[in-house]
Tab-separated table of C-alpha atoms in Angstrom:
chain	number	residue	atom	x	y	z
A	7	MET	CA	0.007	-0.009	-0.012
A	8	ALA	CA	1.364	3.432	-0.970
A	9	TYR	CA	1.295	6.359	1.431
A	10	LYS	CA	0.985	9.892	0.156
A	11	ILE	CA	1.845	13.224	1.760
A	12	ASN	CA	0.715	16.459	0.107
A	13	PHE	CA	2.552	19.432	1.580
A	14	GLN	CA	0.508	21.870	-0.534
A	15	LYS	CA	-2.455	21.344	1.800
A	16	ALA	CA	-0.469	21.574	5.020
A	17	LYS	CA	-1.522	24.379	7.361
A	18	ARG	CA	1.213	26.956	7.663
A	19	ASN	CA	1.313	29.775	10.209
A	20	PHE	CA	3.061	33.057	9.774
A	21	MET	CA	4.190	35.901	11.984
A	22	THR	CA	3.177	39.338	10.669
A	23	VAL	CA	5.810	42.072	10.873
A	24	THR	CA	4.961	45.656	9.875
A	25	PHE	CA	7.440	48.431	8.962
A	26	GLU	CA	7.085	52.075	8.051
A	27	ASP	CA	8.808	52.256	4.663
A	28	GLU	CA	9.005	54.589	1.648
A	29	ARG	CA	8.203	53.900	-1.969
A	30	GLU	CA	10.723	54.870	-4.625
A	31	ASP	CA	8.875	58.186	-5.139
A	32	GLY	CA	9.302	58.971	-1.416
A	33	THR	CA	5.691	58.368	-0.312
A	34	PRO	CA	5.435	56.534	3.006
A	35	TYR	CA	3.546	53.250	3.370
A	36	GLU	CA	3.289	50.289	5.716
A	37	LYS	CA	5.299	47.309	4.509
A	38	VAL	CA	3.810	44.073	5.853
A	39	ILE	CA	5.927	40.918	5.812
A	40	CYS	CA	4.391	37.550	6.733
A	41	VAL	CA	7.313	35.479	8.008
A	42	GLY	CA	7.175	31.705	8.129
A	43	MET	CA	8.664	29.137	10.499
A	44	PRO	CA	12.457	28.830	10.434
A	45	LYS	CA	14.092	26.703	7.789
A	46	LYS	CA	17.474	25.005	7.856
A	47	ARG	CA	19.382	28.017	6.566
A	48	VAL	CA	18.148	30.110	9.505
A	49	PHE	CA	19.520	27.547	11.973
A	50	VAL	CA	22.829	27.625	10.102
A	51	PHE	CA	22.999	31.387	10.648
A	52	PHE	CA	22.339	30.892	14.384
A	53	LEU	CA	25.080	28.255	14.543
A	54	ASP	CA	27.501	30.611	12.823
A	55	ILE	CA	26.786	33.328	15.370
A	56	SER	CA	27.237	30.916	18.295
A	57	GLU	CA	30.552	29.694	16.879
A	58	MET	CA	31.745	33.315	16.776
A	59	THR	CA	31.041	33.703	20.466
A	60	ALA	CA	32.798	30.422	21.323
A	61	ASP	CA	36.164	31.609	19.935
A	62	GLU	CA	39.126	32.502	22.042
A	63	GLU	CA	39.120	35.784	23.949
A	64	PRO	CA	40.552	38.571	21.771
A	65	GLN	CA	43.912	39.880	22.879
A	66	THR	CA	43.708	43.450	21.608
A	67	ARG	CA	41.037	46.112	21.324
A	68	ALA	CA	41.256	45.888	17.543
A	69	GLU	CA	40.614	42.122	17.644
A	70	LYS	CA	37.643	42.681	19.947
A	71	ASN	CA	36.201	45.357	17.667
A	72	GLN	CA	36.647	43.107	14.633
A	73	ILE	CA	34.819	40.222	16.337
A	74	ASN	CA	32.016	42.558	17.415
A	75	ARG	CA	31.667	43.848	13.821
A	76	LEU	CA	31.400	40.261	12.594
A	77	LYS	CA	28.742	39.450	15.200
A	78	ILE	CA	26.660	42.522	14.346
A	79	ASN	CA	26.857	41.781	10.619
A	80	ALA	CA	25.877	38.168	11.284
A	81	LEU	CA	22.895	39.295	13.336
A	82	TYR	CA	21.662	41.589	10.550
A	83	ASP	CA	22.253	38.797	7.991
A	84	THR	CA	20.241	36.409	10.151
A	85	VAL	CA	17.299	38.803	10.496
A	86	ALA	CA	17.378	39.412	6.743
A	87	GLU	CA	17.298	35.646	6.140
A	88	ILE	CA	14.364	35.245	8.556
A	89	LEU	CA	12.424	38.061	6.896
A	90	SER	CA	13.207	36.625	3.445
A	91	ASN	CA	11.267	33.473	4.423
A	92	ASN	CA	7.983	35.263	3.661
A	93	LEU	CA	4.724	34.608	1.851
A	94	ASN	CA	5.610	36.910	-1.058
A	95	ARG	CA	9.036	35.257	-1.452
A	96	GLU	CA	10.556	38.731	-1.364
A	97	LYS	CA	14.309	38.851	-0.773
A	98	ILE	CA	15.146	41.090	2.181
A	99	THR	CA	18.732	42.300	2.466
A	100	ALA	CA	20.820	42.952	5.543
A	101	GLU	CA	21.279	46.515	4.256
A	102	TRP	CA	17.474	47.047	4.246
A	103	VAL	CA	17.237	45.613	7.762
A	104	GLY	CA	20.018	47.973	8.848
A	105	ASP	CA	18.100	50.930	7.417
A	106	MET	CA	14.785	49.878	8.978
A	107	MET	CA	15.637	48.502	12.417
A	108	THR	CA	17.549	49.775	15.447
A	109	THR	CA	19.476	47.368	17.593
A	110	ASP	CA	16.671	47.464	20.174
A	111	GLU	CA	14.171	46.559	17.462
A	112	LEU	CA	16.423	43.717	16.312
A	113	LYS	CA	16.483	42.392	19.888
A	114	GLU	CA	12.697	42.631	20.159
A	115	PHE	CA	12.204	40.944	16.794
A	116	MET	CA	14.478	38.067	17.683
A	117	GLN	CA	12.676	37.556	21.002
A	118	GLU	CA	9.243	37.591	19.343
A	119	TYR	CA	10.407	35.333	16.515
A	120	ALA	CA	11.764	32.839	19.038
A	121	LYS	CA	8.423	32.851	20.836
A	122	PHE	CA	6.648	32.316	17.500
A	123	ALA	CA	8.926	29.427	16.519
A	124	ARG	CA	8.682	27.760	19.942
A	125	GLY	CA	4.879	28.121	19.965
A	126	GLU	CA	4.557	26.597	16.553
A	127	ALA	CA	7.006	23.823	17.296
A	128	ALA	CA	4.998	22.873	20.381
A	129	ASN	CA	1.744	22.774	18.385
A	130	PRO	CA	0.993	19.105	17.645
A	131	ASN	CA	-1.093	19.935	14.578
């Protein structure tokens, strides 16, 4: 007997994120991004960030600054990757995230996204 799985009919939940953005002509509008559950590439970004923090302690101020720059860039890349996993399949860049979000907003987004992912992972349906 053959078993079939159709992923097209699977229920998918999304987290809605709204930004104040500008069109090319300069008119403001609300940009709404419906972000899906994390995929493998998001977890790879998280692993990369955790590996950066597991390295040896920097010896000089310049080394410490360089490591901090790498971590910040990795965080913006990770948020861009998360936002790119959206219903419209729109590619979001780290540069756009940098223009749109403060570091406090990044922190809040990551906390809320983690809650979203945990809540969905715990859902048995």
